[in-house]
Short mmCIF file of C-alpha atoms in Angstrom, two decimals:
data_model
loop_
_atom_site.label_atom_id
_atom_site.label_comp_id
_atom_site.label_asym_id
_atom_site.label_seq_id
_atom_site.Cartn_x
_atom_site.Cartn_y
_atom_site.Cartn_z
CA UNK A 1 133.88 112.20 28.47
CA UNK A 2 133.71 108.51 27.46
CA UNK A 3 131.19 106.08 28.88
CA UNK A 4 132.14 104.30 31.96
CA UNK A 5 133.26 100.91 31.71
CA UNK A 6 132.75 98.01 34.34
CA UNK A 7 134.76 95.16 35.45
CA UNK A 8 134.66 92.57 38.41
CA UNK A 9 137.55 92.57 40.61
CA UNK A 10 138.26 89.28 42.61
CA UNK A 11 141.24 89.92 45.09
CA UNK A 12 142.28 89.12 48.61
CA UNK A 13 144.86 91.09 50.48
CA UNK A 14 147.68 89.81 52.80
CA UNK A 15 150.04 91.22 55.58
CA UNK A 16 153.71 90.42 55.16
CA UNK A 17 156.55 90.46 57.53
CA UNK A 18 158.99 93.14 56.75
CA UNK A 19 162.07 91.96 54.94
CA UNK A 20 160.53 88.55 53.70
CA UNK A 21 160.55 87.59 50.09
CA UNK A 22 157.42 87.11 47.73
CA UNK A 23 156.21 83.74 48.06
CA UNK A 24 156.49 81.35 45.11
CA UNK A 25 153.20 79.99 43.82
CA UNK A 26 154.19 77.89 41.12
CA UNK A 27 152.32 74.58 41.29
CA UNK A 28 149.22 76.20 43.21
CA UNK A 29 145.75 76.48 41.34
CA UNK A 30 147.09 75.63 37.93
CA UNK A 31 150.03 78.10 38.02
CA UNK A 32 152.81 76.86 35.79
CA UNK A 33 155.10 80.08 35.63
CA UNK A 34 155.47 83.00 37.89
CA UNK A 35 157.07 85.87 36.06
CA UNK A 36 159.80 88.14 37.31
CA UNK A 37 158.28 91.49 39.09
CA UNK A 38 157.33 94.53 36.72
CA UNK A 39 157.39 97.74 38.73
CA UNK A 40 154.78 100.39 38.67
CA UNK A 41 154.42 103.47 40.52
CA UNK A 42 150.66 104.17 41.34
CA UNK A 43 149.55 107.73 42.54
CA UNK A 44 146.00 107.88 43.74
CA UNK A 45 143.80 110.59 45.34
CA UNK A 46 140.82 109.42 47.16
CA UNK A 47 137.36 111.30 47.48
CA UNK A 48 134.50 111.00 49.90
CA UNK A 49 132.23 113.36 51.87
CA UNK A 50 133.40 114.90 55.03
CA UNK A 51 131.49 112.40 56.93
CA UNK A 52 132.80 109.38 54.97
CA UNK A 53 129.54 108.30 53.52
CA UNK A 54 131.25 106.04 50.86
CA UNK A 55 133.66 104.43 53.06
CA UNK A 56 130.95 103.52 55.72
CA UNK A 57 129.02 101.57 52.67
CA UNK A 58 132.40 99.99 51.60
CA UNK A 59 132.91 102.10 48.58
CA UNK A 60 136.17 103.44 47.20
CA UNK A 61 136.23 106.61 44.85
CA UNK A 62 139.78 107.32 43.56
CA UNK A 63 141.78 109.26 40.86
CA UNK A 64 144.92 107.24 39.88
CA UNK A 65 147.82 108.12 37.84
CA UNK A 66 150.29 105.40 36.74
CA UNK A 67 149.88 101.72 35.91
CA UNK A 68 147.95 100.02 33.05
CA UNK A 69 144.60 101.26 34.12
CA UNK A 70 145.05 104.96 35.07
CA UNK A 71 141.88 106.90 35.57
CA UNK A 72 138.98 107.30 37.74
CA UNK A 73 137.85 104.38 39.72
CA UNK A 74 134.67 103.75 41.54
CA UNK A 75 134.72 100.49 43.56
CA UNK A 76 131.28 98.87 44.73
CA UNK A 77 131.36 95.94 47.21
CA UNK A 78 129.63 92.71 45.75
CA UNK A 79 131.04 90.07 48.23
CA UNK A 80 133.90 89.74 50.71
CA UNK A 81 136.27 88.91 47.73
CA UNK A 82 134.36 90.68 44.95
CA UNK A 83 133.89 94.16 43.93
CA UNK A 84 132.42 95.92 40.77
CA UNK A 85 134.89 98.54 39.39
CA UNK A 86 133.52 101.28 37.19
CA UNK A 87 136.27 103.11 35.22
CA UNK A 88 136.74 106.55 33.66
CA UNK A 89 139.55 107.59 31.81
CA UNK A 90 141.67 110.45 32.89
CA UNK A 91 140.51 113.98 31.66
CA UNK A 92 139.00 117.14 32.63
CA UNK A 93 139.61 118.83 36.12
CA UNK A 94 141.82 116.52 37.86
CA UNK A 95 140.65 117.87 41.35
CA UNK A 96 136.92 117.42 40.38
CA UNK A 97 135.07 114.16 40.68
CA UNK A 98 133.39 113.79 36.93
CA UNK A 99 129.61 114.21 37.09
CA UNK A 100 129.09 110.67 35.98
CA UNK A 101 130.51 109.26 39.01
CA UNK A 102 128.98 111.74 41.34
CA UNK A 103 125.42 110.86 40.01
CA UNK A 104 126.05 107.35 40.43
CA UNK A 105 126.83 107.44 43.96
CA UNK A 106 124.16 110.14 44.78
CA UNK A 107 122.12 107.53 46.88
CA UNK A 108 125.35 107.19 49.19
CA UNK A 109 126.38 110.81 49.37
CA UNK A 110 122.84 112.13 49.67
CA UNK A 111 124.10 115.19 47.86
CA UNK A 112 126.96 115.96 50.13
CA UNK A 113 129.83 117.55 48.50
CA UNK A 114 132.74 114.96 47.61
CA UNK A 115 136.22 116.27 48.73
CA UNK A 116 139.79 114.63 48.77
CA UNK A 117 140.35 112.73 52.06
CA UNK A 118 143.36 110.85 51.33
CA UNK A 119 146.57 110.55 49.14
CA UNK A 120 148.24 107.18 48.53
CA UNK A 121 151.67 106.35 46.68
CA UNK A 122 152.42 102.88 45.92
CA UNK A 123 155.37 101.13 44.51
CA UNK A 124 154.11 98.04 43.03
CA UNK A 125 155.94 94.94 42.07
CA UNK A 126 153.47 92.79 40.03
CA UNK A 127 154.05 89.12 39.28
CA UNK A 128 152.08 87.48 36.33
CA UNK A 129 150.70 83.96 37.32
CA UNK A 130 150.17 81.86 34.27
CA UNK A 131 149.23 78.44 33.48
CA UNK A 132 150.81 75.63 31.21
CA UNK A 133 149.23 77.39 28.09
CA UNK A 134 150.58 80.85 28.81
CA UNK A 135 147.21 82.27 29.94
CA UNK A 136 147.12 84.62 32.88
CA UNK A 137 145.65 83.27 36.03
CA UNK A 138 146.15 85.80 38.58
CA UNK A 139 148.59 88.62 39.49
CA UNK A 140 150.41 88.71 42.74
CA UNK A 141 151.52 92.12 43.84
CA UNK A 142 154.09 93.26 46.30
CA UNK A 143 152.90 96.87 47.19
CA UNK A 144 154.76 99.00 49.28
CA UNK A 145 152.50 102.09 50.26
CA UNK A 146 152.97 105.56 51.58
CA UNK A 147 149.58 107.12 52.59
CA UNK A 148 148.66 110.69 53.77
CA UNK A 149 145.08 111.45 55.24
CA UNK A 150 143.84 114.87 55.78
CA UNK A 151 141.08 116.15 58.19
CA UNK A 152 141.20 117.85 61.63
CA UNK A 153 144.70 116.06 62.11
CA UNK A 154 147.13 114.88 59.40
CA UNK A 155 148.24 111.28 59.28
CA UNK A 156 151.34 109.71 57.65
CA UNK A 157 151.70 105.81 57.27
CA UNK A 158 153.87 103.45 55.64
CA UNK A 159 153.43 99.61 55.21
CA UNK A 160 153.91 96.59 53.08
CA UNK A 161 151.16 94.21 51.74
CA UNK A 162 150.61 91.52 49.18
CA UNK A 163 147.43 91.49 46.78
CA UNK A 164 146.29 88.42 44.95
CA UNK A 165 143.94 89.28 42.11
CA UNK A 166 142.09 86.66 39.77
CA UNK A 167 141.56 87.34 36.18
CA UNK A 168 137.88 87.74 35.36
CA UNK A 169 137.98 84.31 33.48
CA UNK A 170 139.55 82.32 36.50
CA UNK A 171 137.29 80.27 38.74
CA UNK A 172 136.70 82.34 41.90
CA UNK A 173 137.18 78.89 43.87
CA UNK A 174 141.08 79.23 43.27
CA UNK A 175 141.00 82.17 45.62
CA UNK A 176 141.25 79.43 48.35
CA UNK A 177 143.95 77.35 46.98
CA UNK A 178 146.15 80.48 46.89
CA UNK A 179 145.10 81.65 50.11
CA UNK A 180 146.31 78.32 51.74
CA UNK A 181 149.50 78.62 49.80
CA UNK A 182 150.19 82.12 51.03
CA UNK A 183 149.28 81.33 54.61
CA UNK A 184 151.89 78.41 54.39
CA UNK A 185 154.33 80.94 53.19
CA UNK A 186 153.95 83.12 56.03
CA UNK A 187 151.34 85.62 54.85
CA UNK A 188 148.12 86.42 56.95
CA UNK A 189 144.86 87.83 55.80
CA UNK A 190 144.92 91.58 55.90
CA UNK A 191 141.98 92.88 58.49
CA UNK A 192 141.46 95.69 56.03
CA UNK A 193 139.23 95.55 53.07
CA UNK A 194 141.27 98.33 51.20
CA UNK A 195 144.54 100.39 51.44
CA UNK A 196 142.13 103.54 52.04
CA UNK A 197 140.32 101.94 55.21
CA UNK A 198 143.72 100.84 56.40
CA UNK A 199 144.89 104.40 56.49
CA UNK A 200 141.48 106.14 57.73
CA UNK A 201 140.03 103.18 59.55
CA UNK A 202 139.44 104.71 63.04
CA UNK A 203 137.84 107.88 61.28
CA UNK A 204 134.95 105.73 59.78
CA UNK A 205 132.01 105.19 62.25
CA UNK A 206 131.68 101.74 63.09
CA UNK A 207 128.47 99.79 62.14
CA UNK A 208 126.16 98.98 65.11
CA UNK A 209 126.92 95.75 66.75
CA UNK A 210 124.19 93.21 67.54
CA UNK A 211 123.37 92.00 71.06
CA UNK A 212 123.16 88.40 72.30
CA UNK A 213 119.53 88.92 73.23
CA UNK A 214 118.21 91.39 70.79
CA UNK A 215 115.44 93.85 71.39
CA UNK A 216 112.42 94.16 68.79
CA UNK A 217 113.97 97.60 67.78
CA UNK A 218 117.20 95.75 67.20
CA UNK A 219 115.59 93.16 64.88
CA UNK A 220 113.45 95.52 62.85
CA UNK A 221 116.43 98.31 62.51
CA UNK A 222 118.65 95.37 61.19
CA UNK A 223 115.83 94.46 58.45
CA UNK A 224 115.38 98.28 57.61
CA UNK A 225 119.19 98.57 57.13
CA UNK A 226 119.46 95.62 54.74
CA UNK A 227 116.63 96.90 52.63
CA UNK A 228 117.90 100.52 52.68
CA UNK A 229 121.49 98.93 51.58
CA UNK A 230 119.69 96.93 48.68
CA UNK A 231 117.79 100.02 47.47
CA UNK A 232 121.23 102.14 47.19
CA UNK A 233 123.01 99.15 45.42
CA UNK A 234 119.85 99.05 42.99
CA UNK A 235 120.05 102.55 42.42
CA UNK A 236 123.60 102.21 40.98
CA UNK A 237 122.49 99.43 38.69
CA UNK A 238 119.40 101.44 37.44
CA UNK A 239 121.60 104.36 36.68
CA UNK A 240 123.93 102.04 34.59
CA UNK A 241 120.91 100.19 32.74
CA UNK A 242 122.11 96.87 34.48
CA UNK A 243 119.48 94.13 33.59
CA UNK A 244 117.02 93.46 36.69
CA UNK A 245 118.02 96.37 38.62
CA UNK A 246 114.75 98.06 38.27
CA UNK A 247 113.15 94.98 39.86
CA UNK A 248 115.69 94.77 42.61
CA UNK A 249 115.00 98.47 43.30
CA UNK A 250 111.23 97.86 43.40
CA UNK A 251 111.68 94.95 45.83
CA UNK A 252 113.82 96.91 48.18
CA UNK A 253 111.19 99.73 48.13
CA UNK A 254 108.27 97.58 48.81
CA UNK A 255 110.38 95.60 51.57
CA UNK A 256 111.01 99.14 53.36
CA UNK A 257 107.51 100.32 52.96
CA UNK A 258 105.87 96.91 54.06
CA UNK A 259 108.51 96.92 57.09
CA UNK A 260 107.53 100.33 58.27
CA UNK A 261 103.89 99.80 57.99
CA UNK A 262 103.65 96.20 59.70
CA UNK A 263 106.08 97.30 62.61
CA UNK A 264 104.64 100.41 63.21
CA UNK A 265 104.61 99.65 66.86
CA UNK A 266 108.24 99.41 66.95
CA UNK A 267 109.50 102.14 64.57
CA UNK A 268 106.77 104.96 65.55
CA UNK A 269 104.17 104.72 62.58
CA UNK A 270 103.33 108.15 63.16
CA UNK A 271 106.80 109.44 62.39
CA UNK A 272 107.39 107.37 59.50
CA UNK A 273 103.99 107.62 57.84
CA UNK A 274 104.97 110.46 55.35
CA UNK A 275 107.94 108.26 54.49
CA UNK A 276 105.97 105.28 53.80
CA UNK A 277 103.92 107.24 51.47
CA UNK A 278 106.91 108.51 49.70
CA UNK A 279 108.18 104.72 49.31
CA UNK A 280 104.87 104.20 47.73
CA UNK A 281 105.37 106.68 45.28
CA UNK A 282 108.79 105.71 44.34
CA UNK A 283 107.38 102.29 43.50
CA UNK A 284 104.75 103.71 41.34
CA UNK A 285 107.35 105.86 39.45
CA UNK A 286 109.50 102.55 38.70
CA UNK A 287 106.29 100.39 38.08
CA UNK A 288 106.10 101.21 34.12
CA UNK A 289 109.59 100.21 33.57
CA UNK A 290 109.50 96.91 35.33
CA UNK A 291 106.02 95.93 34.05
CA UNK A 292 107.09 96.37 30.44
CA UNK A 293 110.05 94.09 31.01
CA UNK A 294 107.55 91.32 32.58
CA UNK A 295 104.96 91.60 30.04
CA UNK A 296 107.33 91.77 27.08
CA UNK A 297 109.05 88.45 28.22
CA UNK A 298 105.77 86.86 29.14
CA UNK A 299 104.01 87.65 25.83
CA UNK A 300 107.03 86.48 23.83
CA UNK A 301 107.01 83.19 25.80
CA UNK A 302 103.22 82.88 25.20
CA UNK A 303 103.60 83.56 21.37
CA UNK A 304 106.37 80.96 21.33
CA UNK A 305 103.72 78.37 22.16
CA UNK A 306 101.36 79.23 19.30
CA UNK A 307 101.65 77.16 16.45
CA UNK A 308 103.11 79.08 13.32
CA UNK A 309 99.92 78.57 11.22
CA UNK A 310 97.75 80.77 13.86
CA UNK A 311 100.40 83.51 13.99
CA UNK A 312 99.12 86.03 11.39
CA UNK A 313 101.43 88.82 10.24
CA UNK A 314 104.70 90.26 11.50
CA UNK A 315 103.35 90.18 15.22
CA UNK A 316 107.07 89.98 16.47
CA UNK A 317 108.13 92.98 14.91
CA UNK A 318 105.01 94.73 16.03
CA UNK A 319 105.49 93.73 19.89
CA UNK A 320 109.14 94.70 19.60
CA UNK A 321 108.35 98.32 18.26
CA UNK A 322 105.59 98.42 20.84
CA UNK A 323 107.66 97.50 23.86
CA UNK A 324 110.81 99.32 22.72
CA UNK A 325 108.42 102.63 23.15
CA UNK A 326 107.26 101.52 26.40
CA UNK A 327 110.56 100.44 27.65
CA UNK A 328 111.92 103.94 26.77
CA UNK A 329 109.13 105.81 28.17
CA UNK A 330 109.64 103.77 31.55
CA UNK A 331 113.21 104.15 31.69
CA UNK A 332 112.91 107.86 31.01
CA UNK A 333 110.57 108.30 33.86
CA UNK A 334 112.57 106.08 36.31
CA UNK A 335 115.60 108.12 35.40
CA UNK A 336 113.84 111.52 35.99
CA UNK A 337 112.61 110.01 39.29
CA UNK A 338 116.33 109.27 40.49
CA UNK A 339 117.69 112.60 39.48
CA UNK A 340 114.97 114.71 40.92
CA UNK A 341 114.95 116.59 44.40
CA UNK A 342 111.93 114.60 45.66
CA UNK A 343 113.92 111.26 45.51
CA UNK A 344 116.76 112.77 47.21
CA UNK A 345 114.65 114.14 50.19
CA UNK A 346 113.19 110.44 50.41
CA UNK A 347 116.52 109.23 50.56
CA UNK A 348 117.61 111.47 53.18
CA UNK A 349 114.56 110.59 55.37
CA UNK A 350 115.36 106.97 55.12
CA UNK A 351 118.74 107.88 56.22
CA UNK A 352 117.51 109.52 59.23
CA UNK A 353 115.28 106.75 60.16
CA UNK A 354 118.05 104.07 60.16
CA UNK A 355 120.64 106.22 61.69
CA UNK A 356 118.34 107.95 64.18
CA UNK A 357 115.20 105.84 64.52
CA UNK A 358 112.04 107.12 66.21
CA UNK A 359 111.50 103.90 68.22
CA UNK A 360 108.61 103.30 70.60
CA UNK A 361 108.70 101.79 74.32
CA UNK A 362 107.67 98.45 72.42
CA UNK A 363 111.22 98.46 70.77
CA UNK A 364 113.01 98.11 74.11
CA UNK A 365 111.21 94.83 74.76
CA UNK A 366 112.88 91.47 74.19
CA UNK A 367 112.35 90.45 70.33
CA UNK A 368 110.51 87.46 71.12
CA UNK A 369 107.76 89.24 73.39
CA UNK A 370 107.17 92.21 71.11
CA UNK A 371 107.37 90.82 67.63
CA UNK A 372 104.62 88.39 67.80
CA UNK A 373 101.69 90.94 67.50
CA UNK A 374 102.94 92.54 64.24
CA UNK A 375 103.30 89.14 62.49
CA UNK A 376 100.07 88.12 64.00
CA UNK A 377 98.26 91.28 62.59
CA UNK A 378 99.75 90.70 59.04
CA UNK A 379 98.46 87.37 59.08
CA UNK A 380 95.13 88.43 60.18
CA UNK A 381 94.90 90.99 57.43
CA UNK A 382 95.86 88.28 54.79
CA UNK A 383 92.97 86.01 56.08
CA UNK A 384 90.65 89.16 55.83
CA UNK A 385 91.58 89.88 52.31
CA UNK A 386 90.96 86.13 51.24
CA UNK A 387 87.37 86.38 52.84
CA UNK A 388 86.45 89.35 50.87
CA UNK A 389 87.85 87.82 47.65
CA UNK A 390 85.76 84.82 48.25
CA UNK A 391 82.53 86.61 47.86
CA UNK A 392 83.53 88.62 44.59
CA UNK A 393 83.03 87.57 41.05
CA UNK A 394 84.30 88.75 37.58
CA UNK A 395 86.52 91.76 37.39
CA UNK A 396 86.02 92.57 41.26
CA UNK A 397 87.37 89.15 41.95
CA UNK A 398 90.46 89.62 40.09
CA UNK A 399 91.04 93.10 41.93
CA UNK A 400 90.34 91.41 45.27
CA UNK A 401 92.78 88.44 44.60
CA UNK A 402 95.46 91.16 43.65
CA UNK A 403 94.90 92.51 47.16
CA UNK A 404 95.30 89.09 48.75
CA UNK A 405 98.65 89.04 46.73
CA UNK A 406 99.82 92.05 48.37
CA UNK A 407 98.65 90.98 51.80
CA UNK A 408 100.55 87.63 51.23
CA UNK A 409 103.68 89.61 50.27
CA UNK A 410 103.71 91.88 53.46
CA UNK A 411 103.06 88.63 55.57
CA UNK A 412 106.11 86.83 53.99
CA UNK A 413 108.18 90.08 54.47
CA UNK A 414 107.03 90.09 58.27
CA UNK A 415 108.11 86.41 58.66
CA UNK A 416 111.60 87.26 56.92
CA UNK A 417 111.94 90.17 59.35
CA UNK A 418 111.58 88.01 62.38
CA UNK A 419 113.50 85.02 61.22
CA UNK A 420 116.51 85.83 63.34
CA UNK A 421 114.17 85.54 66.44
CA UNK A 422 111.82 82.50 65.54
CA UNK A 423 113.82 80.71 62.89
CA UNK A 424 112.22 77.27 62.03
CA UNK A 425 109.01 78.04 63.83
CA UNK A 426 107.66 80.08 60.82
CA UNK A 427 109.50 78.22 58.00
CA UNK A 428 106.27 76.02 56.96
CA UNK A 429 103.87 79.08 57.35
CA UNK A 430 106.17 81.31 55.27
CA UNK A 431 106.68 78.55 52.78
CA UNK A 432 102.63 78.33 52.25
CA UNK A 433 102.21 81.96 52.31
CA UNK A 434 104.98 82.25 49.45
CA UNK A 435 103.27 79.73 47.47
CA UNK A 436 99.78 81.77 47.57
CA UNK A 437 101.83 84.84 46.65
CA UNK A 438 103.38 83.09 43.78
CA UNK A 439 100.18 81.89 42.27
CA UNK A 440 98.36 85.04 42.58
CA UNK A 441 101.51 86.90 41.04
CA UNK A 442 100.93 84.57 37.98
CA UNK A 443 97.25 85.17 37.90
CA UNK A 444 97.90 89.11 38.23
CA UNK A 445 100.36 88.54 35.19
CA UNK A 446 97.21 87.26 33.26
CA UNK A 447 95.16 90.31 34.19
CA UNK A 448 97.90 92.82 33.05
CA UNK A 449 98.46 90.60 29.99
CA UNK A 450 95.00 90.62 28.94
CA UNK A 451 94.84 94.46 29.45
CA UNK A 452 97.91 95.01 26.98
CA UNK A 453 96.46 92.68 24.50
CA UNK A 454 93.13 94.17 24.39
CA UNK A 455 95.19 97.67 23.82
CA UNK A 456 97.19 95.94 21.13
CA UNK A 457 94.22 94.44 19.16
CA UNK A 458 92.69 97.65 19.04
CA UNK A 459 95.86 99.65 18.00
CA UNK A 460 96.75 96.98 15.65
CA UNK A 461 93.45 96.88 14.05
CA UNK A 462 93.65 100.66 13.62
CA UNK A 463 96.99 100.15 11.93
CA UNK A 464 95.52 97.26 9.54
CA UNK A 465 97.23 94.50 11.29
CA UNK A 466 95.51 91.04 11.56
CA UNK A 467 95.00 90.68 15.29
CA UNK A 468 93.60 87.21 15.27
CA UNK A 469 96.41 85.84 17.40
CA UNK A 470 96.33 88.63 19.94
CA UNK A 471 92.60 87.49 20.50
CA UNK A 472 93.82 83.81 20.77
CA UNK A 473 96.34 84.85 23.28
CA UNK A 474 93.75 86.66 25.23
CA UNK A 475 91.36 83.60 25.22
CA UNK A 476 94.29 81.49 26.48
CA UNK A 477 95.18 84.06 29.35
CA UNK A 478 91.50 84.01 30.67
CA UNK A 479 91.57 80.20 30.71
CA UNK A 480 94.99 80.27 32.55
CA UNK A 481 93.60 82.63 35.09
CA UNK A 482 90.57 80.26 35.76
CA UNK A 483 93.16 77.44 36.34
CA UNK A 484 95.19 79.75 38.68
CA UNK A 485 92.24 80.53 40.74
CA UNK A 486 91.51 76.81 41.11
CA UNK A 487 95.25 76.18 42.14
CA UNK A 488 95.03 79.18 44.68
CA UNK A 489 92.28 77.65 46.38
CA UNK A 490 94.16 74.43 46.91
CA UNK A 491 97.14 76.56 48.24
CA UNK A 492 94.99 78.51 50.56
CA UNK A 493 93.50 75.31 52.15
CA UNK A 494 97.20 74.21 52.74
CA UNK A 495 98.01 77.42 54.33
CA UNK A 496 94.96 77.54 56.58
CA UNK A 497 95.73 73.99 57.78
CA UNK A 498 99.37 74.03 57.67
CA UNK A 499 101.84 73.90 60.48
CA UNK A 500 102.56 77.08 62.30
CA UNK A 501 103.29 78.43 65.86
CA UNK A 502 100.38 78.31 68.32
CA UNK A 503 100.40 82.16 68.83
CA UNK A 504 99.79 82.86 65.09
#
């Protein structure tokens, strides 16, 4: 089967009174002409797990016949008005979801079988909206829908709706212009994000509602759910080889692990200890792919700063070959991880924690009273790590500073988790912690960069390369590390003396 293609879809749906005409949008958002309708008959079968795992995450998976884009469509939410649509052409068994799409949503289905859950037939009347130069701005469709859902009890429904979809090149801000015009014409925003959700809406479990006065457990669980959602979105990106997706997945993994460890008094640390260990393993598996991205970009930029007369030999070609091998190995390792049973088991454990959390008694307490101590402990661990680093020299100091960076990162994540409770009170402290983390991150880049340069020098010399420039870059990184340590000392003083709540 052909490789999947991806498009960005920006659209809004509207309710319309039965028997009313289609609004005229000439003069709105640069529209000069509104074509007569072109009729299409669309026949779509929708797939999900029996527990509606895809629908619960706002994902739609269908096989559609008819229209200009007939095929398999996987729609992933990006924002309220925007979705990423991944398409595969028709082919193969019409009653079986293609393996490529099954693998893409594995982090959402958790290995559960995808089965037909609904069938929709749409009689669509599409109006092309074009500007004065004849370029398509958007498409307004008048959809007459008949839907049938299976399950324990069958359901039939019929309705009519309008859909306004922008062309990919159209400014997203024009959606608001169309929105106002359609409202003036009598249309109202649809409460449903998709036709499928309209048909099966009450069968999909509703997300948990927040309380006016959240408990400590409410706050921590909301953070865990956000990071879990980010992890699964990044999982799809890694499988599609989307730029920066490995980084996003590592960040989500790190935040999940940090939350479980920092707030172990809220979500029982004894119950989640094995999961935290597995998250550490996942981060390690993704590390080579991400580290290669960072190091390649950084060394390329450092090489740009070297005068041409000091660059000896075909170093860029050499670096390109070296990092291409490293990148391939890193991606192979990442993909092997994502397709393995251990990762699937980890996802199921995460799902259980957010759906059936092992909360402690402390979790039932008001958030303001119960969340101070975990943040205070994170801050204390950061101070201890800095004290240890200040007494080290040479390589030991570099290792200790890396530990300070990790503790700073955890402290910042803790502040992010409790932001809904403490708001502005932690803003200045968090800003200073982030500054420390950023500087030490740059310092760690010089440490990793020197390790790579040392390796490249030895390997290049063995291949007969002139490695003088690698040595020059190594020396520059060593000097940069000295400057960054001095900069860190100043930032640490600002953190120590800066504004913070009295309890911190």
